[in-house]
Every structure is written in structure tokens, then in C-alpha cells.
mmCIF file of C-alpha atoms in Angstrom:
data_model
loop_
_atom_site.group_PDB
_atom_site.id
_atom_site.type_symbol
_atom_site.label_atom_id
_atom_site.label_comp_id
_atom_site.label_asym_id
_atom_site.label_seq_id
_atom_site.Cartn_x
_atom_site.Cartn_y
_atom_site.Cartn_z
ATOM 1 C CA MET A 1 22.367 -1.447 -7.304
ATOM 2 C CA ASN A 2 22.415 -0.615 -3.581
ATOM 3 C CA ALA A 3 26.185 -0.161 -3.737
ATOM 4 C CA LEU A 4 25.885 2.168 -6.743
ATOM 5 C CA ARG A 5 23.132 4.211 -5.103
ATOM 6 C CA ALA A 6 25.195 4.492 -1.927
ATOM 7 C CA LEU A 7 27.991 6.171 -3.887
ATOM 8 C CA TRP A 8 25.722 9.082 -4.837
ATOM 9 C CA ALA A 9 23.469 9.186 -1.798
ATOM 10 C CA PRO A 10 23.389 12.553 0.024
ATOM 11 C CA ARG A 11 23.893 10.717 3.309
ATOM 12 C CA THR A 12 27.216 9.364 2.041
ATOM 13 C CA TRP A 13 28.534 12.751 1.038
ATOM 14 C CA ARG A 14 27.340 14.388 4.258
ATOM 15 C CA ALA A 15 29.156 11.693 6.225
ATOM 16 C CA THR A 16 32.257 12.142 4.060
ATOM 17 C CA ALA A 17 32.229 15.917 4.525
ATOM 18 C CA HIS A 18 31.732 15.372 8.258
ATOM 19 C CA ALA A 19 34.724 13.032 8.452
ATOM 20 C CA LEU A 20 37.012 15.323 6.425
ATOM 21 C CA ALA A 21 35.940 18.361 8.478
ATOM 22 C CA GLY A 22 36.593 16.324 11.606
ATOM 23 C CA LEU A 23 40.072 15.441 10.330
ATOM 24 C CA VAL A 24 40.975 19.086 9.751
ATOM 25 C CA LEU A 25 39.345 20.336 12.924
ATOM 26 C CA GLY A 26 40.829 17.551 15.035
ATOM 27 C CA LEU A 27 44.368 18.311 13.828
ATOM 28 C CA LEU A 28 43.858 22.040 14.391
ATOM 29 C CA VAL A 29 42.460 21.628 17.896
ATOM 30 C CA ALA A 30 45.120 19.117 18.880
ATOM 31 C CA SER A 31 47.951 21.353 17.623
ATOM 32 C CA VAL A 32 46.661 24.373 19.555
ATOM 33 C CA LEU A 33 46.103 22.358 22.749
ATOM 34 C CA VAL A 34 49.562 20.817 22.545
ATOM 35 C CA THR A 35 51.114 24.242 21.947
ATOM 36 C CA LEU A 36 49.347 25.766 24.944
ATOM 37 C CA LEU A 37 50.288 22.849 27.190
ATOM 38 C CA VAL A 38 53.911 22.832 26.055
ATOM 39 C CA LEU A 39 54.243 26.562 26.676
ATOM 40 C CA TRP A 40 52.650 26.181 30.096
ATOM 41 C CA TRP A 41 54.914 23.301 31.080
ATOM 42 C CA ALA A 42 57.952 25.196 29.793
ATOM 43 C CA ALA A 43 57.079 28.279 31.856
ATOM 44 C CA LEU A 44 56.384 26.183 34.943
ATOM 45 C CA PHE A 45 59.610 24.194 34.533
ATOM 46 C CA SER A 46 61.595 27.422 34.114
ATOM 47 C CA LEU A 47 60.196 28.775 37.371
ATOM 48 C CA LEU A 48 60.818 25.551 39.279
ATOM 49 C CA ALA A 49 64.339 25.148 37.906
ATOM 50 C CA GLY A 50 65.214 28.763 38.655
ATOM 51 C CA PRO A 51 64.435 31.367 36.023
ATOM 52 C CA THR A 52 67.229 33.014 34.115
ATOM 53 C CA GLY A 53 67.217 36.218 32.120
ATOM 54 C CA THR A 54 65.697 39.609 32.696
ATOM 55 C CA TRP A 55 62.904 40.437 35.101
ATOM 56 C CA ALA A 56 60.589 40.952 32.133
ATOM 57 C CA LEU A 57 61.127 37.335 31.076
ATOM 58 C CA VAL A 58 60.550 36.130 34.622
ATOM 59 C CA THR A 59 57.331 38.152 34.730
ATOM 60 C CA VAL A 60 56.183 36.497 31.490
ATOM 61 C CA TYR A 61 56.898 33.053 33.012
ATOM 62 C CA VAL A 62 54.863 33.874 36.118
ATOM 63 C CA LEU A 63 51.942 35.368 34.195
ATOM 64 C CA TRP A 64 51.770 32.451 31.770
ATOM 65 C CA THR A 65 52.095 29.832 34.527
ATOM 66 C CA PHE A 66 49.169 31.207 36.502
ATOM 67 C CA GLY A 67 47.190 32.656 33.586
ATOM 68 C CA ALA A 68 47.405 29.809 31.068
ATOM 69 C CA PRO A 69 44.337 27.982 32.498
ATOM 70 C CA VAL A 70 42.161 30.878 31.311
ATOM 71 C CA PRO A 71 42.935 30.724 27.541
ATOM 72 C CA LEU A 72 43.198 26.938 27.745
ATOM 73 C CA LEU A 73 39.689 26.671 29.232
ATOM 74 C CA TRP A 74 38.318 29.163 26.738
ATOM 75 C CA PHE A 75 39.790 27.224 23.817
ATOM 76 C CA ILE A 76 38.426 23.894 25.090
ATOM 77 C CA ARG A 77 34.912 25.373 25.277
ATOM 78 C CA ALA A 78 35.262 27.183 21.917
ATOM 79 C CA ALA A 79 36.484 24.004 20.215
ATOM 80 C CA GLY A 80 33.532 22.156 21.724
ATOM 81 C CA ARG A 81 31.163 24.706 20.185
ATOM 82 C CA LEU A 82 32.844 24.245 16.793
ATOM 83 C CA GLN A 83 32.491 20.471 17.031
ATOM 84 C CA ARG A 84 28.809 20.735 17.971
ATOM 85 C CA ALA A 85 28.280 23.081 15.023
ATOM 86 C CA ARG A 86 29.960 20.512 12.744
ATOM 87 C CA PHE A 87 27.483 17.841 13.828
ATOM 88 C CA ARG A 88 24.537 20.204 13.460
ATOM 89 C CA TRP A 89 25.466 21.540 10.021
ATOM 90 C CA LEU A 90 26.671 18.341 8.373
ATOM 91 C CA LEU A 91 24.709 15.554 10.072
ATOM 92 C CA GLY A 92 21.711 17.396 11.497
ATOM 93 C CA VAL A 93 22.565 16.125 14.985
ATOM 94 C CA ASP A 94 21.785 18.713 17.653
ATOM 95 C CA LEU A 95 23.953 18.300 20.750
ATOM 96 C CA PRO A 96 22.781 20.405 23.719
ATOM 97 C CA ARG A 97 25.383 22.627 25.340
ATOM 98 C CA PRO A 98 26.602 21.691 28.835
ATOM 99 C CA LEU A 99 24.870 23.503 31.655
ATOM 100 C CA PRO A 100 26.523 26.828 32.531
ATOM 101 C CA VAL A 101 28.592 27.076 35.702
ATOM 102 C CA GLU A 102 27.435 29.579 38.289
ATOM 103 C CA GLY A 103 29.680 32.144 39.926
ATOM 104 C CA SER A 104 32.102 34.767 38.697
ATOM 105 C CA GLY A 105 35.790 35.564 38.747
ATOM 106 C CA LEU A 106 38.281 33.103 40.190
ATOM 107 C CA ARG A 107 35.556 31.005 41.805
ATOM 108 C CA ARG A 108 33.900 30.418 38.445
ATOM 109 C CA LEU A 109 37.252 29.560 36.816
ATOM 110 C CA VAL A 110 37.921 26.920 39.465
ATOM 111 C CA ARG A 111 34.411 25.511 39.083
ATOM 112 C CA GLU A 112 34.800 25.430 35.311
ATOM 113 C CA TRP A 113 37.973 23.368 35.589
ATOM 114 C CA ARG A 114 36.394 21.069 38.179
ATOM 115 C CA SER A 115 33.253 20.646 36.087
ATOM 116 C CA PRO A 116 32.873 17.166 34.552
ATOM 117 C CA ALA A 117 31.785 18.841 31.306
ATOM 118 C CA THR A 118 35.257 20.326 30.833
ATOM 119 C CA GLY A 119 36.891 16.933 31.286
ATOM 120 C CA ARG A 120 34.456 15.305 28.889
ATOM 121 C CA GLN A 121 35.086 17.923 26.213
ATOM 122 C CA LEU A 122 38.854 17.603 26.595
ATOM 123 C CA THR A 123 38.473 13.830 26.299
ATOM 124 C CA TYR A 124 36.439 14.240 23.116
ATOM 125 C CA HIS A 125 39.137 16.410 21.525
ATOM 126 C CA VAL A 126 41.617 13.581 22.108
ATOM 127 C CA VAL A 127 39.152 10.981 20.790
ATOM 128 C CA ALA A 128 38.306 13.202 17.805
ATOM 129 C CA LEU A 129 41.982 13.376 16.873
ATOM 130 C CA PHE A 130 42.157 9.580 16.746
ATOM 131 C CA ILE A 131 38.851 9.256 14.849
ATOM 132 C CA GLY A 132 39.794 12.037 12.477
ATOM 133 C CA VAL A 133 43.327 10.905 11.688
ATOM 134 C CA VAL A 134 42.758 7.149 11.557
ATOM 135 C CA GLY A 135 39.192 7.131 10.259
ATOM 136 C CA GLY A 136 39.670 10.107 7.962
ATOM 137 C CA GLY A 137 42.869 8.586 6.584
ATOM 138 C CA VAL A 138 41.129 5.300 5.826
ATOM 139 C CA LEU A 139 38.226 7.153 4.187
ATOM 140 C CA LEU A 140 40.594 9.219 2.044
ATOM 141 C CA ALA A 141 42.351 6.035 0.972
ATOM 142 C CA CYS A 142 39.029 4.502 -0.058
ATOM 143 C CA TRP A 143 37.918 7.479 -2.139
ATOM 144 C CA SER A 144 41.336 8.051 -3.708
ATOM 145 C CA ALA A 145 41.989 4.378 -4.583
ATOM 146 C CA VAL A 146 40.499 4.633 -8.092
ATOM 147 C CA PRO A 147 42.398 7.821 -9.120
ATOM 148 C CA VAL A 148 45.640 6.322 -7.787
ATOM 149 C CA ALA A 149 45.010 3.046 -9.647
ATOM 150 C CA VAL A 150 44.314 4.970 -12.862
ATOM 151 C CA GLY A 151 47.583 6.812 -12.404
ATOM 152 C CA PHE A 152 49.539 3.562 -12.120
ATOM 153 C CA VAL A 153 47.766 1.964 -15.072
ATOM 154 C CA ALA A 154 48.365 5.036 -17.237
ATOM 155 C CA GLY A 155 52.034 5.004 -16.310
ATOM 156 C CA ASP A 156 51.972 8.454 -14.707
ATOM 157 C CA TRP A 157 53.249 6.981 -11.449
ATOM 158 C CA ASN A 158 55.576 4.123 -10.591
ATOM 159 C CA ASP A 159 56.032 1.969 -7.550
ATOM 160 C CA ASP A 160 59.831 1.736 -7.552
ATOM 161 C CA TRP A 161 59.822 2.935 -3.975
ATOM 162 C CA TYR A 162 57.563 0.026 -2.961
ATOM 163 C CA PRO A 163 57.376 -2.771 -5.571
ATOM 164 C CA GLY A 164 53.936 -4.248 -6.001
ATOM 165 C CA PHE A 165 52.112 -1.257 -4.506
ATOM 166 C CA GLY A 166 50.585 -0.245 -7.837
ATOM 167 C CA VAL A 167 49.297 -3.749 -8.557
ATOM 168 C CA THR A 168 47.820 -4.011 -5.068
ATOM 169 C CA VAL A 169 46.033 -0.668 -5.312
ATOM 170 C CA THR A 170 44.708 -1.457 -8.769
ATOM 171 C CA ALA A 171 43.326 -4.796 -7.603
ATOM 172 C CA LEU A 172 41.708 -3.350 -4.474
ATOM 173 C CA ALA A 173 40.445 -0.110 -6.044
ATOM 174 C CA PRO A 174 36.877 -1.318 -6.860
ATOM 175 C CA ALA A 175 36.419 -2.813 -3.395
ATOM 176 C CA LEU A 176 37.747 0.331 -1.709
ATOM 177 C CA LEU A 177 35.514 2.566 -3.837
ATOM 178 C CA PHE A 178 32.321 0.635 -3.120
ATOM 179 C CA GLY A 179 33.283 0.333 0.554
ATOM 180 C CA ALA A 180 33.848 4.087 0.960
ATOM 181 C CA PRO A 181 30.143 4.947 1.645
ATOM 182 C CA TRP A 182 29.931 2.401 4.436
ATOM 183 C CA VAL A 183 33.225 3.551 5.930
ATOM 184 C CA ALA A 184 31.975 7.159 5.890
ATOM 185 C CA ARG A 185 28.675 6.226 7.515
ATOM 186 C CA GLY A 186 30.372 4.038 10.082
ATOM 187 C CA LEU A 187 32.742 6.860 11.024
ATOM 188 C CA ALA A 188 29.829 9.275 11.337
ATOM 189 C CA HIS A 189 27.974 6.807 13.583
ATOM 190 C CA VAL A 190 30.966 6.212 15.864
ATOM 191 C CA ASP A 191 31.743 9.927 16.019
ATOM 192 C CA THR A 192 28.117 10.708 16.879
ATOM 193 C CA LEU A 193 28.114 8.166 19.713
ATOM 194 C CA ALA A 194 31.296 9.666 21.145
ATOM 195 C CA ALA A 195 29.976 13.211 20.791
ATOM 196 C CA ARG A 196 26.690 12.423 22.520
ATOM 197 C CA GLU A 197 28.581 11.034 25.509
ATOM 198 C CA LEU A 198 31.328 13.659 25.696
ATOM 199 C CA LEU A 199 30.176 16.880 24.004
ATOM 200 C CA GLY A 200 26.549 16.894 25.088
ATOM 201 C CA ARG A 201 25.014 16.905 28.511
ATOM 202 C CA SER A 202 25.584 14.054 30.885
ATOM 203 C CA ARG A 203 22.787 12.108 32.508
ATOM 204 C CA ALA A 204 23.368 14.083 35.701
ATOM 205 C CA ASP A 205 23.017 17.364 33.777
ATOM 206 C CA GLU A 206 19.782 16.176 32.195
ATOM 207 C CA LEU A 207 18.378 15.177 35.588
ATOM 208 C CA ALA A 208 19.409 18.539 37.045
ATOM 209 C CA GLU A 209 17.677 20.324 34.175
ATOM 210 C CA GLN A 210 14.545 18.226 34.675
ATOM 211 C CA VAL A 211 14.527 19.067 38.388
ATOM 212 C CA ALA A 212 14.873 22.768 37.552
ATOM 213 C CA ALA A 213 12.066 22.482 34.992
ATOM 214 C CA LEU A 214 9.840 20.739 37.546
ATOM 215 C CA ALA A 215 10.585 23.476 40.067
ATOM 216 C CA ARG A 216 9.640 26.139 37.516
ATOM 217 C CA SER A 217 6.506 24.204 36.576
ATOM 218 C CA ARG A 218 5.543 23.926 40.247
ATOM 219 C CA ALA A 219 6.013 27.659 40.743
ATOM 220 C CA GLU A 220 3.946 28.354 37.622
ATOM 221 C CA ILE A 221 1.167 26.056 38.858
ATOM 222 C CA VAL A 222 1.116 27.849 42.220
ATOM 223 C CA ALA A 223 1.042 31.227 40.447
ATOM 224 C CA ALA A 224 -1.720 30.067 38.088
ATOM 225 C CA THR A 225 -3.764 28.721 40.999
ATOM 226 C CA ASP A 226 -3.356 31.971 42.902
ATOM 227 C CA ALA A 227 -4.318 33.998 39.823
ATOM 228 C CA GLU A 228 -7.376 31.789 39.297
ATOM 229 C CA ARG A 229 -8.413 32.227 42.926
ATOM 230 C CA ARG A 230 -8.128 36.001 42.591
ATOM 231 C CA ARG A 231 -10.120 35.909 39.349
ATOM 232 C CA ILE A 232 -12.891 33.901 40.993
ATOM 233 C CA GLU A 233 -12.965 36.309 43.906
ATOM 234 C CA ARG A 234 -13.039 39.335 41.569
ATOM 235 C CA ASP A 235 -15.748 37.883 39.327
ATOM 236 C CA LEU A 236 -17.944 36.998 42.287
ATOM 237 C CA HIS A 237 -17.427 40.409 43.885
ATOM 238 C CA ASP A 238 -17.917 42.487 40.754
ATOM 239 C CA GLY A 239 -20.607 40.353 39.150
ATOM 240 C CA ALA A 240 -22.988 38.078 41.008
ATOM 241 C CA GLN A 241 -22.465 39.722 44.392
ATOM 242 C CA GLN A 242 -23.382 43.168 43.064
ATOM 243 C CA ARG A 243 -26.468 41.715 41.403
ATOM 244 C CA LEU A 244 -27.562 40.017 44.609
ATOM 245 C CA VAL A 245 -27.002 43.209 46.606
ATOM 246 C CA SER A 246 -29.158 45.125 44.135
ATOM 247 C CA LEU A 247 -31.767 42.355 44.333
ATOM 248 C CA ALA A 248 -31.903 42.600 48.123
ATOM 249 C CA MET A 249 -32.225 46.382 47.980
ATOM 250 C CA ASN A 250 -35.073 46.227 45.468
ATOM 251 C CA LEU A 251 -36.895 43.603 47.509
ATOM 252 C CA GLY A 252 -36.416 45.731 50.604
ATOM 253 C CA MET A 253 -37.830 48.752 48.844
ATOM 254 C CA ALA A 254 -40.828 46.730 47.690
ATOM 255 C CA ARG A 255 -41.447 45.419 51.198
ATOM 256 C CA ALA A 256 -41.200 48.900 52.663
ATOM 257 C CA ALA A 257 -43.574 50.249 50.055
ATOM 258 C CA LEU A 258 -46.138 47.539 50.807
ATOM 259 C CA ASP A 259 -45.852 48.054 54.567
ATOM 260 C CA ARG A 260 -46.525 51.803 54.382
ATOM 261 C CA ASP A 261 -50.147 52.836 54.657
ATOM 262 C CA GLY A 262 -51.446 54.228 51.428
ATOM 263 C CA ALA A 263 -48.382 53.158 49.530
ATOM 264 C CA SER A 264 -48.566 52.956 45.807
ATOM 265 C CA LEU A 265 -48.819 49.464 44.454
ATOM 266 C CA ASP A 266 -47.192 50.687 41.225
ATOM 267 C CA ARG A 267 -43.939 51.526 43.042
ATOM 268 C CA ALA A 268 -43.937 48.156 44.764
ATOM 269 C CA ARG A 269 -44.685 46.410 41.470
ATOM 270 C CA GLU A 270 -41.789 48.304 39.784
ATOM 271 C CA ALA A 271 -39.389 47.349 42.578
ATOM 272 C CA VAL A 272 -40.356 43.670 42.299
ATOM 273 C CA ARG A 273 -39.910 43.810 38.513
ATOM 274 C CA GLU A 274 -36.420 45.253 38.895
ATOM 275 C CA ALA A 275 -35.604 42.656 41.535
ATOM 276 C CA HIS A 276 -36.740 39.912 39.176
ATOM 277 C CA ASP A 277 -34.542 41.286 36.377
ATOM 278 C CA GLU A 278 -31.556 41.477 38.698
ATOM 279 C CA ALA A 279 -32.172 37.883 39.816
ATOM 280 C CA LYS A 280 -32.195 36.696 36.183
ATOM 281 C CA LEU A 281 -28.980 38.596 35.434
ATOM 282 C CA ALA A 282 -27.338 37.143 38.540
ATOM 283 C CA LEU A 283 -28.314 33.622 37.490
ATOM 284 C CA THR A 284 -26.954 34.249 33.979
ATOM 285 C CA GLU A 285 -23.651 35.522 35.329
ATOM 286 C CA LEU A 286 -23.386 32.580 37.723
ATOM 287 C CA ARG A 287 -23.984 30.162 34.847
ATOM 288 C CA GLU A 288 -21.287 31.859 32.755
ATOM 289 C CA PHE A 289 -18.956 31.855 35.723
ATOM 290 C CA VAL A 290 -19.464 28.158 36.458
ATOM 291 C CA ARG A 291 -19.131 27.348 32.748
ATOM 292 C CA GLY A 292 -15.819 29.237 32.726
ATOM 293 C CA LEU A 293 -14.564 27.066 35.568
ATOM 294 C CA HIS A 294 -15.496 23.768 33.961
ATOM 295 C CA ALA A 295 -18.094 22.932 31.363
ATOM 296 C CA ALA A 296 -20.292 19.966 32.236
ATOM 297 C CA VAL A 297 -20.618 19.130 28.557
ATOM 298 C CA LEU A 298 -16.841 18.628 28.456
ATOM 299 C CA ASN A 299 -17.121 15.515 30.589
ATOM 300 C CA ASP A 300 -20.166 14.192 28.786
ATOM 301 C CA ARG A 301 -19.448 14.881 25.116
ATOM 302 C CA GLY A 302 -15.796 15.953 24.870
ATOM 303 C CA LEU A 303 -13.923 18.887 23.418
ATOM 304 C CA ASP A 304 -15.854 19.159 20.155
ATOM 305 C CA ALA A 305 -19.205 19.850 21.807
ATOM 306 C CA ALA A 306 -17.727 22.038 24.552
ATOM 307 C CA LEU A 307 -15.755 24.209 22.131
ATOM 308 C CA SER A 308 -18.772 24.475 19.822
ATOM 309 C CA GLY A 309 -20.609 26.157 22.683
ATOM 310 C CA ILE A 310 -17.767 28.667 23.133
ATOM 311 C CA ALA A 311 -17.710 29.424 19.417
ATOM 312 C CA ALA A 312 -21.494 29.905 19.315
ATOM 313 C CA ARG A 313 -21.428 32.397 22.230
ATOM 314 C CA ALA A 314 -18.562 34.485 20.782
ATOM 315 C CA PRO A 315 -19.539 38.022 19.665
ATOM 316 C CA PHE A 316 -17.942 37.437 16.242
ATOM 317 C CA PRO A 317 -17.909 34.542 13.757
ATOM 318 C CA VAL A 318 -15.628 31.674 14.809
ATOM 319 C CA ARG A 319 -14.683 28.848 12.472
ATOM 320 C CA LEU A 320 -14.017 25.744 14.562
ATOM 321 C CA ARG A 321 -12.257 22.552 13.494
ATOM 322 C CA VAL A 322 -11.764 19.723 15.980
ATOM 323 C CA ASP A 323 -9.961 16.557 14.908
ATOM 324 C CA VAL A 324 -9.544 14.442 18.048
ATOM 325 C CA ASP A 325 -10.213 10.755 17.446
ATOM 326 C CA GLU A 326 -9.179 9.634 20.931
ATOM 327 C CA ARG A 327 -10.005 11.706 23.988
ATOM 328 C CA CYS A 328 -7.235 13.189 26.105
ATOM 329 C CA PRO A 329 -7.054 12.998 29.905
ATOM 330 C CA PRO A 330 -9.676 15.182 31.656
ATOM 331 C CA SER A 331 -7.050 17.602 32.993
ATOM 332 C CA VAL A 332 -5.665 18.205 29.493
ATOM 333 C CA GLU A 333 -9.156 18.693 28.037
ATOM 334 C CA ALA A 334 -9.963 21.193 30.792
ATOM 335 C CA ILE A 335 -6.821 23.208 30.044
ATOM 336 C CA ALA A 336 -7.516 23.092 26.300
ATOM 337 C CA TYR A 337 -11.052 24.354 26.956
ATOM 338 C CA PHE A 338 -9.705 27.145 29.172
ATOM 339 C CA ILE A 339 -7.097 28.191 26.608
ATOM 340 C CA VAL A 340 -9.649 28.472 23.794
ATOM 341 C CA SER A 341 -12.135 30.274 26.044
ATOM 342 C CA GLU A 342 -9.610 32.801 27.335
ATOM 343 C CA ALA A 343 -8.032 33.313 23.918
ATOM 344 C CA LEU A 344 -11.420 34.167 22.356
ATOM 345 C CA THR A 345 -12.223 36.411 25.323
ATOM 346 C CA ASN A 346 -8.967 38.291 24.770
ATOM 347 C CA VAL A 347 -9.796 38.630 21.070
ATOM 348 C CA ALA A 348 -13.198 40.087 21.891
ATOM 349 C CA LYS A 349 -11.758 42.547 24.447
ATOM 350 C CA HIS A 350 -8.551 43.736 22.812
ATOM 351 C CA ALA A 351 -8.092 42.623 19.205
ATOM 352 C CA GLY A 352 -10.952 44.302 17.343
ATOM 353 C CA ALA A 353 -11.160 41.212 15.152
ATOM 354 C CA ARG A 354 -13.930 40.477 12.646
ATOM 355 C CA HIS A 355 -13.591 36.702 12.851
ATOM 356 C CA ALA A 356 -11.375 33.985 14.334
ATOM 357 C CA ASP A 357 -10.297 30.438 13.516
ATOM 358 C CA VAL A 358 -9.887 27.698 16.123
ATOM 359 C CA SER A 359 -8.169 24.427 15.243
ATOM 360 C CA VAL A 360 -7.772 21.541 17.696
ATOM 361 C CA GLU A 361 -5.946 18.476 16.443
ATOM 362 C CA ARG A 362 -4.414 15.470 18.133
ATOM 363 C CA THR A 363 -1.291 13.984 16.548
ATOM 364 C CA GLY A 364 0.059 11.000 18.428
ATOM 365 C CA THR A 365 0.429 12.076 22.043
ATOM 366 C CA ILE A 366 0.270 15.833 21.342
ATOM 367 C CA LEU A 367 -2.892 17.936 21.377
ATOM 368 C CA ARG A 368 -2.261 21.043 19.259
ATOM 369 C CA ILE A 369 -4.495 24.084 19.669
ATOM 370 C CA VAL A 370 -4.282 27.043 17.262
ATOM 371 C CA VAL A 371 -6.381 30.200 17.712
ATOM 372 C CA THR A 372 -6.004 32.800 14.944
ATOM 373 C CA ASP A 373 -7.743 36.161 14.572
ATOM 374 C CA ASP A 374 -7.576 39.010 12.063
ATOM 375 C CA GLY A 375 -7.381 41.736 14.689
ATOM 376 C CA ASN A 376 -4.914 44.522 15.389
ATOM 377 C CA GLY A 377 -2.069 42.306 16.604
ATOM 378 C CA GLY A 378 0.661 43.522 18.925
ATOM 379 C CA ALA A 379 -0.185 41.064 21.717
ATOM 380 C CA ASP A 380 2.778 40.610 24.060
ATOM 381 C CA PRO A 381 2.774 37.925 26.788
ATOM 382 C CA GLU A 382 5.268 39.999 28.778
ATOM 383 C CA ARG A 383 2.831 42.904 29.074
ATOM 384 C CA GLY A 384 -0.422 41.075 29.651
ATOM 385 C CA THR A 385 -1.442 38.816 32.531
ATOM 386 C CA GLY A 386 -3.984 36.967 30.363
ATOM 387 C CA LEU A 387 -1.435 35.436 28.002
ATOM 388 C CA ARG A 388 0.923 34.697 30.880
ATOM 389 C CA GLY A 389 -1.933 32.867 32.572
ATOM 390 C CA LEU A 390 -2.460 30.747 29.468
ATOM 391 C CA ALA A 391 1.256 29.941 29.381
ATOM 392 C CA ARG A 392 1.145 28.885 33.037
ATOM 393 C CA ARG A 393 -1.849 26.670 32.386
ATOM 394 C CA ALA A 394 -0.067 24.976 29.502
ATOM 395 C CA ALA A 395 3.142 24.576 31.540
ATOM 396 C CA SER A 396 1.197 22.920 34.373
ATOM 397 C CA VAL A 397 0.912 19.772 32.205
ATOM 398 C CA ASP A 398 4.373 20.184 30.599
ATOM 399 C CA GLY A 399 2.845 21.893 27.573
ATOM 400 C CA THR A 400 3.997 24.932 25.625
ATOM 401 C CA LEU A 401 2.335 28.138 24.450
ATOM 402 C CA ASP A 402 3.586 30.295 21.592
ATOM 403 C CA VAL A 403 2.191 33.720 20.656
ATOM 404 C CA ARG A 404 2.915 35.357 17.306
ATOM 405 C CA SER A 405 1.284 38.757 17.003
ATOM 406 C CA PRO A 406 3.005 41.270 14.720
ATOM 407 C CA PRO A 407 1.651 44.839 14.745
ATOM 408 C CA GLY A 408 -1.339 44.968 12.444
ATOM 409 C CA GLY A 409 -2.060 41.274 12.892
ATOM 410 C CA PRO A 410 -2.877 38.539 12.487
ATOM 411 C CA THR A 411 -2.428 37.020 15.947
ATOM 412 C CA THR A 412 -1.812 33.293 16.308
ATOM 413 C CA VAL A 413 -1.817 31.537 19.685
ATOM 414 C CA THR A 414 -0.470 27.978 19.491
ATOM 415 C CA ALA A 415 -0.548 25.573 22.426
ATOM 416 C CA GLU A 416 0.803 22.023 22.467
ATOM 417 C CA LEU A 417 -0.305 19.801 25.321
ATOM 418 C CA PRO A 418 0.902 16.229 25.965
ATOM 419 C CA CYS A 419 -1.886 13.648 26.006
ATOM 420 C CA THR A 420 -0.117 10.918 27.949
ATOM 421 C CA PRO A 421 -2.466 8.823 30.097
ATOM 422 C CA GLU A 422 -2.744 9.969 33.704
ATOM 423 C CA GLU A 423 -1.376 7.673 36.376
ATOM 424 C CA PRO A 424 -4.039 6.241 38.664
#
């Protein structure tokens, strides 16, 4: 039954289509490469041996000798893109493109030819020709064994040119047919291994990309820290500091009123009352400010309780759903808290929303945060520092932030943060 199911399985036919496409593409690429190389060697040999003919022909030899590396390099890269597309479309295997080479003009051309990626891709085109011709030929023989055997049995064909061929094919036809799915899958597996090594990025390229990503992450952390420092300074200056200044002035006025002979106690009492109100407002703002930095309840009771407090203080209804069975590292929880807090603050300031939904869910090692509102939409991270700050916060722990906000709404902010344990 397994053998019968394998004949009709989608995986078998995807692998077969992949092998046949590889056969055609491998022959095409090889023929073009051989043609370009033969023409280049012919032009070079003609120049070295002493060109004959008109000056126009000599000019063509010179131009092709020194210019052939350009179309040859372009074709190698274009063929590599076609091969990667074949793997993506037929097998669902995504092979990352090699890292681009810096520079321009002749310097870039030289670097392209000296790049290991070019050599690896050229090697794959040679390997693909072998896999395509040999493997594809064997696969075609397996699938066509039954029709060929039927032709011999029906007498439509004869084996006069090779006695015994018809009997052999007829005897082996069932085995070849039932073996075709495994041949197709085996070819796809071998071809995928070769492509991952030769068409994709090398280990050195991956390390270079990781170093670049770490450098960007470091710069984003520095920028986020600087922005946070400026925010703290601004909030203290514009909020609590102004309240305390007003408090001091009111207390000074009250003291002066009490010190003056015949001063009205009502004016002093009014100044003290205003000072008391300012003191309460300053304490409230300081509490909100400290809570914005880090909520104490976050350490004690986790994200659910901390985010419930944010939702309760929002100026519009917020539906909160938290599904986190196992707590994340404290740094990740702090960033998740900050993202939800800032996202709801942005909604209150700019969106004109009537309500919002907040969903926090942990799946494996990923903490996924989704904040949705029914506001005006049109939020653009490129035009607002608030959303860029959220993206920097997420990137500081190798997380991602995605904003979808079409004009007219709704706006959805999605953050994914890794919950890997912190190293001691």
C-alpha cells in the first residue's frame, strides 16, 4: 500500500517535476556556458596566434576577449537565480541569495569574479548538469518503463536492434515503476544538499551577516537608550519639575503672607491649599513616570497582572488576553510591557480609537504581542519616533516589530520576542 500511495503522492510529483525541470535547465545552462567559453577561447586564441582579416574583425576579437567576463558573470548569476526559483517553486526550499559585492565599475567586476559565491555557483551548474542528465535520465527510464513494455507486448515495437531488450524491459517494468517515486525523492534530496552548499550562502557569509546584524542591533540599542534618556529628562523637566517649582512658589507665597503684619489668613490658607494640590499632582506624575520605567508588579506577578493595570488605566476600553504559561526572562517581559504601554499611549494620542485589543501569547520560545485598535490608521514607523522606538526595543533582544496601518484603520502592531533563557 505504501508503494501505491507513493505513486500518487504530491511529494513524488513535485520531486519528479523538479528533476525534469533540472534536466532541461541544466542542459540549457551548460550549452550557453560552453558557447560563451568557446567563443572567448576562440577570440583569445586568434589574438595570440595573430589575427587575420579586417580591422573590424580584429576589433570584435579584442572586445570579446576583454568583455566576455561581463556577460559570462551575468549569466552565471542569472542562472543561479533561476535554479533558486526552481527549488522555491517546486520543492518549497528557500535558498538565500549570496551577499552582494560592494564597489562599482571594474573594481566590482573583479571582486565579483574573485568572490567565492561565483565559484560555488559555477560549480553547481556543472554538478546540476550531471544530476540532471544522469538522474533525470534514470527517472525518465523508470516512469517510461511501463509504456515501453506495453508497446513491446502489443507488438507496436520490436527489439531487432537489440535482441532481448523488450523482454528485459517487460520483466523490469513493475520494479522500475514502483521505484520511480523513491528515485525522484532521492534526486530531490541530493540536489537540495548540493544547492544548499553551492547556491546558498556559505558559512562565512552567514557569519558576516550575523556580525552585521549584531552591529545594527548594537546601534539600535544605543539609539534606544539615548532616546529613553532624553524622554526621562523631558518628562522630569516638563512634569514633576514644573509641579515642584509651582509648589515651592506657593509655599513661598504662603510664608510671605504669614510673615507680613496684618496679612490675611485666607490668602495664606489658599496658597497652602494650592501647594498641597500641586504636591499631590507631582506625586501622581512621579508614580506614573516610575511605572512607565518598570512596573514593580511585573516582577512579582508577571505580565498578566502588569498589563491588566495598563488596560485598566487606558482612556478607552481595552480587551486583554494573556496566554503565557511559562514566564519569559525579565528583560523580555520588560520590553513586552513597554511595547504594550507605548502602543496604547500612541492609540490614545493619535488614533482616535473607540477600543483596542491586546493579545499576548507564548508559543514555544516566541512571545507574540498583538495590539489592534479601530482608529484612523495611517501610522507610519518612518514618520514617527514612537514606533521607531518600539522597533528598537524589540530589536535589542533580536525581536521584530511589524506595523500594519492602512488609511482608515484598523492598526495592528505585532511584536515577536524570543524567550530564550538568559545566560548567567
